[in-house]
Short mmCIF file of C-alpha atoms and ligand atoms in Angstrom, two decimals:
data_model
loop_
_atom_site.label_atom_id
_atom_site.label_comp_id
_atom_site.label_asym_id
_atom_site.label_seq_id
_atom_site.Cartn_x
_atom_site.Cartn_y
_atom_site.Cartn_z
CA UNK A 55 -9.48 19.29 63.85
CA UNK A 56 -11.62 21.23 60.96
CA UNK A 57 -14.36 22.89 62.34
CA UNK A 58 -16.60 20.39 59.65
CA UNK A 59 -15.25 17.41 61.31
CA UNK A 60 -15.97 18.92 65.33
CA UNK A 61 -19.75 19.24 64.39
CA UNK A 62 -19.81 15.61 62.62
CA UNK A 63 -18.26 14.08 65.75
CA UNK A 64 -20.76 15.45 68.43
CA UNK A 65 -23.70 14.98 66.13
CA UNK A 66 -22.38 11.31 65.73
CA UNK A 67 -22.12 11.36 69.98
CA UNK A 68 -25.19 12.84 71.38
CA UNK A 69 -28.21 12.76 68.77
CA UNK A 70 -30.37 10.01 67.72
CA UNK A 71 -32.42 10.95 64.28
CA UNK A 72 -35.56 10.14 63.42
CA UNK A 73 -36.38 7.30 61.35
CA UNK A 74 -32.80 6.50 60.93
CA UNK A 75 -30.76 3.47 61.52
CA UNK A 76 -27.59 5.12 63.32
CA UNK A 77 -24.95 2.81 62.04
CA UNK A 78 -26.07 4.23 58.87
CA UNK A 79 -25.72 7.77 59.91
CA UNK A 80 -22.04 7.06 60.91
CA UNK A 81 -21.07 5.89 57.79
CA UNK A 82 -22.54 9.07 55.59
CA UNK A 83 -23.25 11.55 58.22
CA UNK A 84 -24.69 15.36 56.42
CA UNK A 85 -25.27 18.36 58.65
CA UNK A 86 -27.43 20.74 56.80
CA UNK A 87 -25.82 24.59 57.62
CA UNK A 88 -27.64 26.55 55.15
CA UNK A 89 -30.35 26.86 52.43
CA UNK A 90 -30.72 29.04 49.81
CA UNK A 91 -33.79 28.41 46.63
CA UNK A 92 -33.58 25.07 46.04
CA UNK A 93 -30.23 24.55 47.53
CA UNK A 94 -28.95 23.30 50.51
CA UNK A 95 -25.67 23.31 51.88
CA UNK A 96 -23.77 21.03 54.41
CA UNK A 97 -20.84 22.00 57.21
CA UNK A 98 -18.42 21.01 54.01
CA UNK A 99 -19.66 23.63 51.87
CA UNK A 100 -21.05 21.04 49.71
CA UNK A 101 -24.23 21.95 47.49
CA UNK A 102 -27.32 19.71 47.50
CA UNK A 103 -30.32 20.27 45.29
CA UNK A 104 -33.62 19.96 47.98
CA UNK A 105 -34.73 16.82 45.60
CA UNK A 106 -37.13 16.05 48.53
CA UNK A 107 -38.13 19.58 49.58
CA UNK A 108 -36.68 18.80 53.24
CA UNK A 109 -39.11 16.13 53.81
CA UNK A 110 -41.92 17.10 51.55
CA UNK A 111 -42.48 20.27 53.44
CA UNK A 112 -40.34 23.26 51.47
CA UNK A 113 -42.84 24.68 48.33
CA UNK A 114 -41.12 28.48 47.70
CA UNK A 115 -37.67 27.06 48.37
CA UNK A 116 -35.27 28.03 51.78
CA UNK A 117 -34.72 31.81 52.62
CA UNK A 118 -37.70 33.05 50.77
CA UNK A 119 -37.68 37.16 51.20
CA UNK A 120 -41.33 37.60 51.89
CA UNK A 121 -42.16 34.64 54.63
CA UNK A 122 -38.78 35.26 56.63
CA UNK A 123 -39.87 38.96 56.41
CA UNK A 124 -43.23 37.81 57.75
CA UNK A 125 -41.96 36.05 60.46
CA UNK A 126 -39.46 38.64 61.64
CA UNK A 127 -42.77 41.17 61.62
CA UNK A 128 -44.70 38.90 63.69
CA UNK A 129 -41.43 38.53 66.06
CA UNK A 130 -41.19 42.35 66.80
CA UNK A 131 -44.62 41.59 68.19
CA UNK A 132 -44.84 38.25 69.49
CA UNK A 133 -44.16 34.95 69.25
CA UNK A 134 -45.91 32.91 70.78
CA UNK A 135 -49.31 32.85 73.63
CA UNK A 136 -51.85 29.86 73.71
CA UNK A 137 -54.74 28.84 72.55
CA UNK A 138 -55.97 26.84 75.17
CA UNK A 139 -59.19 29.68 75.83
CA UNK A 140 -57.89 32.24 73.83
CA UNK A 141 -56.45 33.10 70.47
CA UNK A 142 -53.93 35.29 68.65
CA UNK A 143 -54.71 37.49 65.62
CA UNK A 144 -52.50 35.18 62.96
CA UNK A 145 -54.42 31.97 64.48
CA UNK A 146 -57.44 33.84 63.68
CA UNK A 147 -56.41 35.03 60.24
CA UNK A 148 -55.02 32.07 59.32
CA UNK A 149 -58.47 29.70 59.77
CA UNK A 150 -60.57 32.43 58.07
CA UNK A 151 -58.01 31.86 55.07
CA UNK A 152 -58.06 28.26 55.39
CA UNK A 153 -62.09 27.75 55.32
CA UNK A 154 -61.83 29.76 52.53
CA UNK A 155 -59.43 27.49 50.28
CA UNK A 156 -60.69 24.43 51.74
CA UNK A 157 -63.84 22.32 50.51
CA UNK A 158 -66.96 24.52 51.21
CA UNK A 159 -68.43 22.40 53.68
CA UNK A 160 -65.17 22.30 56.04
CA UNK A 161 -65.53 25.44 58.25
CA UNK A 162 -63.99 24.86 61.68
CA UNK A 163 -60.08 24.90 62.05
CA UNK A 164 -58.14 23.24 64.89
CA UNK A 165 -55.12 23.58 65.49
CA UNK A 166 -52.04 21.57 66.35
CA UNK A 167 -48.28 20.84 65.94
CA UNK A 168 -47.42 18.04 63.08
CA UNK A 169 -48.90 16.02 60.46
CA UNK A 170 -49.54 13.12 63.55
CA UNK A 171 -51.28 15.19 65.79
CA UNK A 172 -53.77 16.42 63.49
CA UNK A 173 -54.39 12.79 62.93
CA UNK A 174 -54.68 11.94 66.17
CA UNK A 175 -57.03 14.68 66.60
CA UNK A 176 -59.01 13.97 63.74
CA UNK A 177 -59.48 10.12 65.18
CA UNK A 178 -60.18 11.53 68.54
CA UNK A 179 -63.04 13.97 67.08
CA UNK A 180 -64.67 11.29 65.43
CA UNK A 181 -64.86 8.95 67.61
CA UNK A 182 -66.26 11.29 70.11
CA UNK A 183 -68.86 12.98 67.85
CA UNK A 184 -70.46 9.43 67.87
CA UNK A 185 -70.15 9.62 71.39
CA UNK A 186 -71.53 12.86 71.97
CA UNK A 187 -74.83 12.15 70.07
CA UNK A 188 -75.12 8.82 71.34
CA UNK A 189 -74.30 6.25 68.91
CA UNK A 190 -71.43 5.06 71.50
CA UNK A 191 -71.49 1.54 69.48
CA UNK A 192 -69.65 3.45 66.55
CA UNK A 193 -66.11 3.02 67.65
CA UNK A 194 -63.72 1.57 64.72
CA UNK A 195 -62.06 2.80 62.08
CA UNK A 196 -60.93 1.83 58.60
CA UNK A 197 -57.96 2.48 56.45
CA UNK A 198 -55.98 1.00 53.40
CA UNK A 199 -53.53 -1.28 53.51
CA UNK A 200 -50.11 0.26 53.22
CA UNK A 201 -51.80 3.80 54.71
CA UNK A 202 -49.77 5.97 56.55
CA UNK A 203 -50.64 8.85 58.75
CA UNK A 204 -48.06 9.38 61.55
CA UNK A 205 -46.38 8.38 63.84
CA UNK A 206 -47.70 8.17 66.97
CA UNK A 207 -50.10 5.42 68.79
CA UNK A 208 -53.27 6.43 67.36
CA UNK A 209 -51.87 7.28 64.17
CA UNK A 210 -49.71 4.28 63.81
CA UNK A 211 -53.30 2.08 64.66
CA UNK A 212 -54.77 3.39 61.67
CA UNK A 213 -51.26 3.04 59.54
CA UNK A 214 -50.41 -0.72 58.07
CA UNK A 215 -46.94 -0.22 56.90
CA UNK A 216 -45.83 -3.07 58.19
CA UNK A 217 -41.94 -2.40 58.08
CA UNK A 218 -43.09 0.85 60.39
CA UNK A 219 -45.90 -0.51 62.09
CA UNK A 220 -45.85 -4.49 62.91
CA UNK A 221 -43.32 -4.03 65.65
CA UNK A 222 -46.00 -1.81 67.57
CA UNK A 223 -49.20 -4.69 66.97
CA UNK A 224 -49.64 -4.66 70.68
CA UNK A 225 -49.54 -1.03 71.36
CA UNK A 226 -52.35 -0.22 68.61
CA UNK A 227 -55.93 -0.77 69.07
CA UNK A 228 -57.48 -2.63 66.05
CA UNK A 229 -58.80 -0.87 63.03
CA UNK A 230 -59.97 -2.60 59.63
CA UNK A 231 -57.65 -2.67 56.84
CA UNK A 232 -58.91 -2.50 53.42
CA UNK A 233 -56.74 -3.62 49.93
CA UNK A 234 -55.10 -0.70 48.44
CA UNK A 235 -56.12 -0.42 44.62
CA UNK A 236 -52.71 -0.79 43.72
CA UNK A 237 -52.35 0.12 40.19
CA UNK A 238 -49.26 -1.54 39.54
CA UNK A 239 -49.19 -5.07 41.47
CA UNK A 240 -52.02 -6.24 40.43
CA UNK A 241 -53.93 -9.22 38.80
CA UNK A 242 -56.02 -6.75 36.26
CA UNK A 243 -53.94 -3.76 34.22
CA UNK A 244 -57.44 -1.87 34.15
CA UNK A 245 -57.92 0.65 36.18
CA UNK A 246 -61.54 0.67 36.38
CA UNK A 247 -61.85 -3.20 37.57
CA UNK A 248 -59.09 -2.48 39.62
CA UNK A 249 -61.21 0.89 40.80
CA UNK A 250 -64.20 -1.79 41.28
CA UNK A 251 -62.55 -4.45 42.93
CA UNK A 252 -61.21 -1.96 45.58
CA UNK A 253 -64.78 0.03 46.39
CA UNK A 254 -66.61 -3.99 46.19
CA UNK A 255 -64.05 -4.80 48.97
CA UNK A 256 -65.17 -1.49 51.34
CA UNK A 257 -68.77 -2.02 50.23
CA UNK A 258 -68.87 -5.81 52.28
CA UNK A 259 -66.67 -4.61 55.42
CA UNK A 260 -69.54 -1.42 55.14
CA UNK A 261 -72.78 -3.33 54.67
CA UNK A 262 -71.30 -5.88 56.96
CA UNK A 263 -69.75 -3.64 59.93
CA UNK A 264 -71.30 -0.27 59.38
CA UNK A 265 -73.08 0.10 62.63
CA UNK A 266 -69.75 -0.40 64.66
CA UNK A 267 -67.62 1.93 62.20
CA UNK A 268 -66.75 5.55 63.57
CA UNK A 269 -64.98 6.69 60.52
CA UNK A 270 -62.66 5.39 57.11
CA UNK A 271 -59.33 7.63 57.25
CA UNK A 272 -57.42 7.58 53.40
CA UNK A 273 -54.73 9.98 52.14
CA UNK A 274 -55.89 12.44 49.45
CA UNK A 275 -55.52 10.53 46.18
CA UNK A 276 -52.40 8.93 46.34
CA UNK A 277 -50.41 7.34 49.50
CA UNK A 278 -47.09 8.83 50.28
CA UNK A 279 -45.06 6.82 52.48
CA UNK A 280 -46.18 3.50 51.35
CA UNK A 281 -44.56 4.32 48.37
CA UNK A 282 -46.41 6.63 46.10
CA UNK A 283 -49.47 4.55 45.06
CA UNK A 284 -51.81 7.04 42.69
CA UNK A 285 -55.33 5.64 43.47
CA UNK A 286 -57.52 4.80 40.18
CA UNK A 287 -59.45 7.59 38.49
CA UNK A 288 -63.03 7.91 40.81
CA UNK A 289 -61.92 5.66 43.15
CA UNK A 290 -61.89 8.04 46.44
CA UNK A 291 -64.87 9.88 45.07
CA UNK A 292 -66.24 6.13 45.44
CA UNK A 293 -65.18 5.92 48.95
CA UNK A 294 -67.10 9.83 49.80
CA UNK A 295 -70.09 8.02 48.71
CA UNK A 296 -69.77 4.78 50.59
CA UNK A 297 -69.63 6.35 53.80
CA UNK A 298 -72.29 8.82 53.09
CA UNK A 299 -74.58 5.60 52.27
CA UNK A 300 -73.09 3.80 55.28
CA UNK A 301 -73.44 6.84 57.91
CA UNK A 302 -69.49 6.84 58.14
CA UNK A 303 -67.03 9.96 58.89
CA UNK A 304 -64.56 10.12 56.19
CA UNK A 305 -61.12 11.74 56.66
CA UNK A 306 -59.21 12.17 54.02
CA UNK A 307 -55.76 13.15 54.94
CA UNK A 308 -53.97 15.83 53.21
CA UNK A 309 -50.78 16.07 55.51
CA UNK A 310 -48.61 15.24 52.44
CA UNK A 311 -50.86 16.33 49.29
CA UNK A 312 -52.31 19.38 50.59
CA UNK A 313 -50.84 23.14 49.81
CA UNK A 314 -50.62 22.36 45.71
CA UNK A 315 -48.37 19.26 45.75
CA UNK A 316 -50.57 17.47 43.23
CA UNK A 317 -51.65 20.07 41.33
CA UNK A 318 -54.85 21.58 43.27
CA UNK A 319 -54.47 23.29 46.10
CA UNK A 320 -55.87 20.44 47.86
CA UNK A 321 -55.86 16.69 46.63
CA UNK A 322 -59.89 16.24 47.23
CA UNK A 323 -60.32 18.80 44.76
CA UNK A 324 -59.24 16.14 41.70
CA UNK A 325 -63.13 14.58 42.54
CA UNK A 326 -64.67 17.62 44.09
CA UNK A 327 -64.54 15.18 47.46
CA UNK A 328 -66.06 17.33 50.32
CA UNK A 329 -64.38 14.87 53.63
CA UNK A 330 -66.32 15.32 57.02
CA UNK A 331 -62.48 15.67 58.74
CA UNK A 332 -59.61 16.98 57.18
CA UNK A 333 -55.68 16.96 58.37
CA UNK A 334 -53.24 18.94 56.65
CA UNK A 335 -49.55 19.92 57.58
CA UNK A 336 -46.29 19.46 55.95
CA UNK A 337 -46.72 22.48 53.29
CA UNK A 338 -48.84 25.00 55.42
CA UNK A 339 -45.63 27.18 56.19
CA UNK A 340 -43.87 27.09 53.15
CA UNK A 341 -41.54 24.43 55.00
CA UNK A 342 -40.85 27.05 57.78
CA UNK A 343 -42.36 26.07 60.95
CA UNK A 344 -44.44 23.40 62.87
CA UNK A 345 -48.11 24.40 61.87
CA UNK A 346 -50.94 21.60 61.40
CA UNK A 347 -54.46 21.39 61.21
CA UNK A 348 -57.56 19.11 61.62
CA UNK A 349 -60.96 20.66 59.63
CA UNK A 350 -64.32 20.03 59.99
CA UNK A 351 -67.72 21.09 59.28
CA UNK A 352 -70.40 22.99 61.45
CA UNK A 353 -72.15 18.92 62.20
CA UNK A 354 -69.70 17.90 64.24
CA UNK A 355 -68.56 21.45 65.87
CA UNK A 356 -72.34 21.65 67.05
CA UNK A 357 -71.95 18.18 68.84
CA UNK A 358 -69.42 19.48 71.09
CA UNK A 359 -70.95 22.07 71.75
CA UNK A 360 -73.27 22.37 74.71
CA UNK A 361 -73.07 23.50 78.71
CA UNK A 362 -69.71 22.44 80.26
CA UNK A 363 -71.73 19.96 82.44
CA UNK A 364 -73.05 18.57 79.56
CA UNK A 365 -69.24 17.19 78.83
CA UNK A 366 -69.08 17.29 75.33
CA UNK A 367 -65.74 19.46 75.30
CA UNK A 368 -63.13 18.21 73.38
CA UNK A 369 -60.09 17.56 76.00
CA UNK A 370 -57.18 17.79 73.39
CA UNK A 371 -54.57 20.23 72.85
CA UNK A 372 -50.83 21.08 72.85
CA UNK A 373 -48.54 23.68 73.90
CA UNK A 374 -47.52 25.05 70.88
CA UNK A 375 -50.67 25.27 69.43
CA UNK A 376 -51.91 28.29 66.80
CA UNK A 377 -48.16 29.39 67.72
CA UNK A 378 -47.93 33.10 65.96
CA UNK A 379 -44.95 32.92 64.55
CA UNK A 380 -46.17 30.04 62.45
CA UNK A 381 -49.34 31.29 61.27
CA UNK A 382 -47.89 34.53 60.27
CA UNK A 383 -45.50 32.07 57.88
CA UNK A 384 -48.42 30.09 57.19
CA UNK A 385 -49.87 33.67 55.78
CA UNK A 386 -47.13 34.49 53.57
CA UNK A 387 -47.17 30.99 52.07
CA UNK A 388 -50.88 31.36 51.05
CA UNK A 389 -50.10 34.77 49.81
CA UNK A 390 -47.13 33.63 47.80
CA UNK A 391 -49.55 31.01 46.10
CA UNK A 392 -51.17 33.69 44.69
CA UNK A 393 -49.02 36.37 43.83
CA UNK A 394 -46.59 33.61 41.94
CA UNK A 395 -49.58 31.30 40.88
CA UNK A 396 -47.95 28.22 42.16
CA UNK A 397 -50.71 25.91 41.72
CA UNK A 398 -51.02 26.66 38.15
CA UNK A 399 -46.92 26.63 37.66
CA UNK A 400 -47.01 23.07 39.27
CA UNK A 401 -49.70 21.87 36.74
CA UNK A 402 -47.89 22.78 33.91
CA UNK A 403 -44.31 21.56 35.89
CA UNK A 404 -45.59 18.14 36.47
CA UNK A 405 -46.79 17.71 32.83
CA UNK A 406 -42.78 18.37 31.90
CA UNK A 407 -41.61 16.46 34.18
CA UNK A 408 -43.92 13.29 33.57
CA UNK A 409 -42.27 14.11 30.11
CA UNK A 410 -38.60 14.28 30.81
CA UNK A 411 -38.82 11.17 33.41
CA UNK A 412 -39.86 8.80 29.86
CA UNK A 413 -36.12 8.93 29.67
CA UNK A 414 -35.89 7.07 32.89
CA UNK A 415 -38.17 4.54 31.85
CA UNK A 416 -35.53 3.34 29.32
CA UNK A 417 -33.52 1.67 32.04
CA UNK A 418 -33.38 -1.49 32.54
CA UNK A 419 -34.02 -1.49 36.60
CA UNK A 420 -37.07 0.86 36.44
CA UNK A 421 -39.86 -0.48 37.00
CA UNK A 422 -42.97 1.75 37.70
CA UNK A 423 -42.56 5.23 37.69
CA UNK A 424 -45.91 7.11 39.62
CA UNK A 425 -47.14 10.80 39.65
CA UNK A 426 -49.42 13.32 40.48
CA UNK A 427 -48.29 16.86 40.16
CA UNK A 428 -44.80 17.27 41.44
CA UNK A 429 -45.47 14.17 44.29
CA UNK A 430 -43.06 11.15 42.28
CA UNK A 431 -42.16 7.48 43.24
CA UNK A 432 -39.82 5.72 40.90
CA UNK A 433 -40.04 2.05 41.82
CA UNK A 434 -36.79 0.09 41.18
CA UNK A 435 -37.08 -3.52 40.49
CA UNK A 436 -34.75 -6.60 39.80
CA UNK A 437 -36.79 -7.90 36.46
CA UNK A 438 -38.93 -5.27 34.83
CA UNK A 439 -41.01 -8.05 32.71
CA UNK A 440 -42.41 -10.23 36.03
CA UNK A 441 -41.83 -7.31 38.62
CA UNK A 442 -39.79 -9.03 40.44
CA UNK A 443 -38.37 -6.63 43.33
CA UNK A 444 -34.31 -6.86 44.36
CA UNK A 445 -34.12 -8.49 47.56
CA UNK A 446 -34.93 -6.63 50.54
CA UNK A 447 -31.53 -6.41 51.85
CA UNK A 448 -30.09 -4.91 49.01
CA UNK A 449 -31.35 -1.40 49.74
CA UNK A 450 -31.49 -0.35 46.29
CA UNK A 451 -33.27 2.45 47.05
CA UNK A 452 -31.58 3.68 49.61
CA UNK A 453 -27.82 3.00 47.85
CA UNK A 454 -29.82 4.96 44.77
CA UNK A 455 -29.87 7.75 47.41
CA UNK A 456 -26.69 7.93 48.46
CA UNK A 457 -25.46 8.40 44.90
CA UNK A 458 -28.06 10.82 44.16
CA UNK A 459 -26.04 12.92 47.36
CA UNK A 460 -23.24 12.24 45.71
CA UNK A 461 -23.79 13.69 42.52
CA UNK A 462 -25.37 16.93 44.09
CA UNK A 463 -29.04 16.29 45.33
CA UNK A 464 -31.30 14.94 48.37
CA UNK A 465 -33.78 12.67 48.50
CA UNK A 466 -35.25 9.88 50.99
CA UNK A 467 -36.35 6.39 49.26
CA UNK A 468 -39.27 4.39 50.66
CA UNK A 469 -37.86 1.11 50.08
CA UNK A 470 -36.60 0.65 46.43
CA UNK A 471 -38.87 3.74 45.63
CA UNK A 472 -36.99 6.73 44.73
CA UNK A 473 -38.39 9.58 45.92
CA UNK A 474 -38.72 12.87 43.67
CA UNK A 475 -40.58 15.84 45.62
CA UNK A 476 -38.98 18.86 44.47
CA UNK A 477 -39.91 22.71 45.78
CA UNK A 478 -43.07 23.39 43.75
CA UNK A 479 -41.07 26.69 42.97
CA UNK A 480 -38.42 25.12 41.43
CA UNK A 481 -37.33 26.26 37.93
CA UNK A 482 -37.77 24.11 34.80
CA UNK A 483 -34.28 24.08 34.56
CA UNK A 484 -33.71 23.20 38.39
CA UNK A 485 -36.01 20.49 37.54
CA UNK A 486 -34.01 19.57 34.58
CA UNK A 487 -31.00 19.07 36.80
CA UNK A 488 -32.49 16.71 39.14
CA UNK A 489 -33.65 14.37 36.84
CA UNK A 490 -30.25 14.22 35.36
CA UNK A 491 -29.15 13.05 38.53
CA UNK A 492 -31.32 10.96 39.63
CA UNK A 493 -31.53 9.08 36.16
CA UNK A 494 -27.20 8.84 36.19
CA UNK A 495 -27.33 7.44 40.57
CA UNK A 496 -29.79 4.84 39.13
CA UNK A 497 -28.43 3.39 36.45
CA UNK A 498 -24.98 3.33 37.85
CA UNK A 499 -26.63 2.09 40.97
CA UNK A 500 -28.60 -1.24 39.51
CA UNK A 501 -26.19 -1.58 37.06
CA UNK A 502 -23.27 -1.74 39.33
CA UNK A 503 -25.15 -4.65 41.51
CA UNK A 504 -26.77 -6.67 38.74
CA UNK A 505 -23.13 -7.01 37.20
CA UNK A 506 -21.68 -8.77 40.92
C1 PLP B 601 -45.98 13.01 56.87
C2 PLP B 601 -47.36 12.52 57.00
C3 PLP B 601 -48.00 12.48 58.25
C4 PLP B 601 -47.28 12.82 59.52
O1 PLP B 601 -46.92 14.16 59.59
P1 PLP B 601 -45.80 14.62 60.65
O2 PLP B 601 -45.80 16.10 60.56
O3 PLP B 601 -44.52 13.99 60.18
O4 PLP B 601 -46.23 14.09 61.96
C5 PLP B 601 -49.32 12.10 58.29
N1 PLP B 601 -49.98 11.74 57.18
C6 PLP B 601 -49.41 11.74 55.97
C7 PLP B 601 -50.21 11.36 54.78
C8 PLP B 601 -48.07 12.11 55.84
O5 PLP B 601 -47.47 12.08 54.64
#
């Protein structure tokens, strides 16, 4: 048997993959063996372009000299010790760096493991800090339809993807779900009413439920997994102000936008928002390693803080936590960001790739396609004209994907949205490429099922 085939088989026997169907993963099985820039290669010796940056994580591309050279200095030292009572000098580096790219008012850096648990943290912070100076009434929380933050319990109660999320109803506790301003379903075209009609709708649950409300958690300007949905100009700088007026923690969560994905090193930064909580992940390492973070400000580090009899301690924390290995990555990365001026390289990027993907809005299939910086939903649809969307069982998105691989690249679709989240290093030309492909899978994919 070819070596290819060996790994293939036990990978088909023993492992179950995260959100994956298996049956699926039997028919088009990919082990990834190596990485190289933008590249990726699998056990055939195949080449993929990282069209997805590994799960919207990779920003410098794989092997990059100077983070695996920071992380085989830290290893010659070590790896990893905890944080529960103590730290570690990258932890410590690493949270002086962050307060000081991070809005001004966000000072306090705790640590954690994955996009989830900084959620989770985030929700658990809040809901204590009411706690902890006595307004125990304030105890809910509010999010957007279509919101995602994680996946586990807590984060999942404050997510409403239903495909992800209904299944779980009696796991969750309840949270209030406010419309998304969705720019693109929707009665108005205009952004502001739409921008209106979204803040009116938070407004009545505010002035209505305020005094029960712990906190209102939203993704940084535009939500990820629920398919790429840019918010209206002003719209989240509406929100900061809302719970300010209403006495309500806001958390914006930068787990996917955060580290220069849209363009700023942080997403708040498009409105000058300055959140209360804070959660970022998926880009801290460059991609690397399993680093995460929940910020906040000196208010609510002061109301856990106190005698230990007083029990205001936080009780939260995992084993991997501040691990040194990742910080030290986590270093590089920021020091990359300046040294190769990544955030101003993904501005101009995004404005030629917003250019080049005009040429995709010439097919017949696509309907909507979304943007801010290099963070890019292409929404396939049955009838451009009324919107109508190809039925649900026709995976259009994900068959897109699988001729995407095909042809050389990897991406994952949220439902019929193609996904486009490329390395924020990658070249013009690299970008070039990818948009070649992705505009050749779709056509040949819609057109190939509209013609049965
Ligand atoms: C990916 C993501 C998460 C979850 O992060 P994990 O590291 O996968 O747990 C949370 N919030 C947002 C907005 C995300 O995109």
């Amino acid at each position: 048997m070819k070596e290819s085939n060996n790994w293939i088989e036990k990978s088909k026997q023993h492992l179950w993959l995260p959100f994956t169907q298996m049956k699926d993963y039997e028919e088009d099985p990919l082990i990834i063996t190596e990485g190289e820039g933008v590249y990726l290669t699998d056990v055939n010796g195949k080449r993929y372009l990282d069209g997805y940056s590994s799960l919207w994580l990779n920003v410098h591309g794989h092997r990059k000299r100077e983070i695996d050279e920071a992380i085989t200095k830290q290893l010659k030292k070590i790896s990893h010790s905890t944080l529960l009572g103590a730290t570690n000098i990258p932890a410590t580096e690493l949270a002086e760096r962050l307060v000081s790219i991070t809005p001004a008012n966000l000072t306090r850096v705790f640590y954690s493991d994955s996009g989830a648990e900084a959620v989770e943290i985030a929700l658990k912070l809040a809901f204590q800090y009411w706690r902890n100076i006595g307004k125990t009434q304030k105890q809910k929380f509010v999010t957007t339809k279509n919101g995602y933050h994680g996946d586990t319990v807590g984060a999942i109660s404050v997510g409403a993807v239903d495909i992800f999320h209904t299944v779980y109803h009696p796991l969750m506790f309840d949270s209030y779900k406010v419309p998304f301003p969705n720019v693109y379903r929707n009665e108005s075209s205009d952004p502001e009413t739409i921008k209106a009609e979204g803040l009116r709708e938070i407004e009545k649950l505010f002035s209505e439920k305020h005094e029960e409300i712990a906190a209102f958690i939203i993704e940084g300007m535009i939500q990820g997994a629920g398919g790429m949905n840019v918010m209206p100009n002003g719209y989240l700088k509406g929100v900061e102000e809302l719970c300010k007026q209403y006495n309500i923690l806001l958390i914006v969560d930068e787990v996917a936008t955060g580290f220069g994905r849209t363009g700023k090193m942080f997403s708040v930064e498009h409105e000058n928002i300055q959140p209360d909580l804070m959660t970022i992940a998926k880009g801290i390492t460059g991609g690397y390693l399993p680093i995460a973070a929940t910020m906040t400000n000196e208010k609510l580090y002061e109301a856990f803080y106190g005698d230990y009899t007083e029990l205001k301690t936080f009780f939260h924390g995992h084993s991997y936590t501040g691990n040194q290995l990742g910080c030290a990555a986590a270093l590089a990365n920021l020091e990359l960001f300046e040294k190769e001026e990544i955030i101003l390289n993904v501005q101009m990027k995004s404005k030629y790739v917003a250019e080049q993907l005009q040429t995709l809005n010439a097919l017949e299939h696509v309907g909507d396609i979304r943007q801010l910086g290099l963070m890019i939903g292409i929404e396939l649809v049955k009838n451009k004209e009324t919107k109508e969307p190809f039925p649900w069982g026709d995976r259009m998105g994900y068959k897109a994907t699988l001729k995407m691989r095909e042809l050389g690249m990897l991406s994952r679709p949220l439902g019929d949205v193609v996904v486009f989240m490329p390395p924020l290093a990658s070249s013009f030309e690299e970008l070039n490429q990818m948009i070649a492909i992705m505009k050749q899978a779709i056509k040949v994919t819609t057109e190939a099922v509209v013609a049965q």
